[in-house]
Amino acid sequence: MRGPPPGISLIKTLTGPDISLKTFKSLVLLLTFIAYTSYHASRKPPSIVKSVLHPDPHHHHHRPWPIGDLFIRRRVTTTSNSTSHGWAPFDGPDGTAMLGEIDLAFLASYSLGMYGAGHLGDRTDLRLFLTAGMIMSGCFVAAFGMGYFWGIHSIWYYLSMQMLAGLFQATGWPSVVAVVGNWFGERKRGLIMGIWNAHTSVGNISGSLMAASVLQHGWGWSFILPGAFIGLAGVLVFLFLAAYPEDVGHKCPYGERSSAVDVEGGKDGEEGRRRGAVGILEACRIPGVIPFAMCLFFAKLVAYTFLYWLPFYLSQTPIGGEYMSVKSAGNLSTLFDVGGIIGGILAGYISDKLNARATTAATFMYLAIPALVAYNKLGGISQSMNIILMMIAGLLVNGPYALITTAVSADLGTHSSLKGDSRALATVTAIIDGTGSVGAALGPLLTGFLSRNGWDLVFLMLMVGAFIAGALLSFLVRSELTQIFQCWRKPSSNQGRQQGMTDSVAEPLLGENR
């Protein structure tokens, strides 16, 4: 039997044993928010240092922007004489391709590790599993940066560090979604998780700022600082995160459903025994898992291309006729994630109101296409125009990405076909996000090659990806719209719309599986 985390036990000793359910829920949201913020913060350094490892030799005009001395104390683009001409092996003509391979090493390892991580997450103590993943991730992120201080110029060293970091980073997302799903039922799940999912953008922003803030001291520090951040966050998780309500004397929210547990000889009022965790193949048969997983493949291809290449793009592209410094480009790129925060909350709210997750996600992806065209063609006109269009693109690109990886994953992980078995949460989340992460690996890799022939090809790839992402949800969208129209025609049937999203979306898909 698991007991309460050591930090919770200490608090109970000092303040008394009675801690409300609301307090625990708030603490769970806060700790998982911090945890995944640190995960994403530790992924940002490669995008910040790309222009230092492989500087553009054709321009030397640098402007501290967007807010001058508040972010940049002096006009520098490189960290020392040893990096003024780049850092071997990334400083050659194939430098951008190598940087794409570095991204691929991380993301391929991450996506492959995701499937195993979800399977393990449903079978182990999520608190310990998450803690180990965070601390080990921090170690390998920092080890990448140590290559600067140790004078390492072997591509294999950097590839190895990225692969190991990606493998341990895979522990994060299935674990935090499963923990939140363990504590929260379906009511207003889209809005709650949309707000909570701001950790993705907050992590990208904080990671960019941390990496850029120490860049002048050597690019290695841009990895060490975020690595230390995720390690310390892992210690907080170990001390205070209650991964399951039962660990601290509260009932699982799924216990409210009669089908949620199998009661064998239990007394009145006693919570029954939960079924065992499901396998990967069984989870794949849950209606809606495969379409949403494939949609996320292309949605993350678009989102992660921005995550890994936007600072490099901004530093290599004239805006208003001027180039900006590496540090300024890193700071400016955070506005894409500011738009993403708004997009995640908006997508969650709309999908709750319409009870239509697939329709919301597909609409956002289709609207992202003209937004990408506008950013590519008009973003260089002025700084103000670039900011506005970047935030709009961030809102539309990250909105469906956030929705699918949070509310949709949690909905499907507690689908009625599982008979209320919440232990499928981590497995389902891993399948969806693991498939998406394959696309996340492909996008930055292709960008490394396509960008050598101009950025128009990169944006064309992003637009095609956004279109396919929306098209893959067509069948689910048709099902949702049909049910919405039926509800409008028969007001008395509106009561049925209060069911969870997945049941309403997947009803036509269940067929013989029921």
Short mmCIF file of C-alpha atoms in Angstrom, two decimals, residues 45-46 49 53 90 99 102 138-150 152 155 157-163 165 219-220 223-224:
data_model
loop_
_atom_site.label_atom_id
_atom_site.label_comp_id
_atom_site.label_asym_id
_atom_site.label_seq_id
_atom_site.Cartn_x
_atom_site.Cartn_y
_atom_site.Cartn_z
CA PRO A 45 17.90 25.63 -24.82
CA PRO A 46 18.65 23.99 -28.22
CA VAL A 49 21.70 28.41 -28.88
CA LEU A 53 26.40 27.06 -32.64
CA PHE A 90 27.78 22.68 -36.10
CA LEU A 99 21.01 20.84 -35.66
CA ILE A 102 19.99 16.89 -32.75
CA GLY A 138 17.89 17.31 -15.62
CA CYS A 139 21.16 15.39 -15.48
CA PHE A 140 21.30 14.75 -19.22
CA VAL A 141 20.17 18.25 -20.19
CA ALA A 142 22.98 19.66 -18.05
CA ALA A 143 25.42 17.09 -19.51
CA PHE A 144 24.71 18.47 -23.00
CA GLY A 145 25.75 21.92 -21.76
CA MET A 146 28.88 20.52 -20.14
CA GLY A 147 30.12 19.80 -23.65
CA TYR A 148 30.92 23.51 -23.84
CA PHE A 149 33.09 23.48 -20.72
CA TRP A 150 34.75 20.17 -21.60
CA ILE A 152 33.64 18.42 -26.78
CA ILE A 155 28.40 15.05 -32.85
CA TYR A 157 28.25 13.05 -27.76
CA TYR A 158 25.50 15.60 -28.34
CA LEU A 159 23.28 13.05 -30.08
CA SER A 160 23.70 10.64 -27.16
CA MET A 161 22.86 13.26 -24.55
CA GLN A 162 19.74 14.29 -26.45
CA MET A 163 18.61 10.69 -26.85
CA ALA A 165 17.29 13.20 -22.19
CA TRP A 219 26.18 28.58 -24.19
CA GLY A 220 26.71 25.65 -21.81
CA PHE A 223 21.50 24.04 -20.62
CA ILE A 224 22.74 23.77 -17.05
#
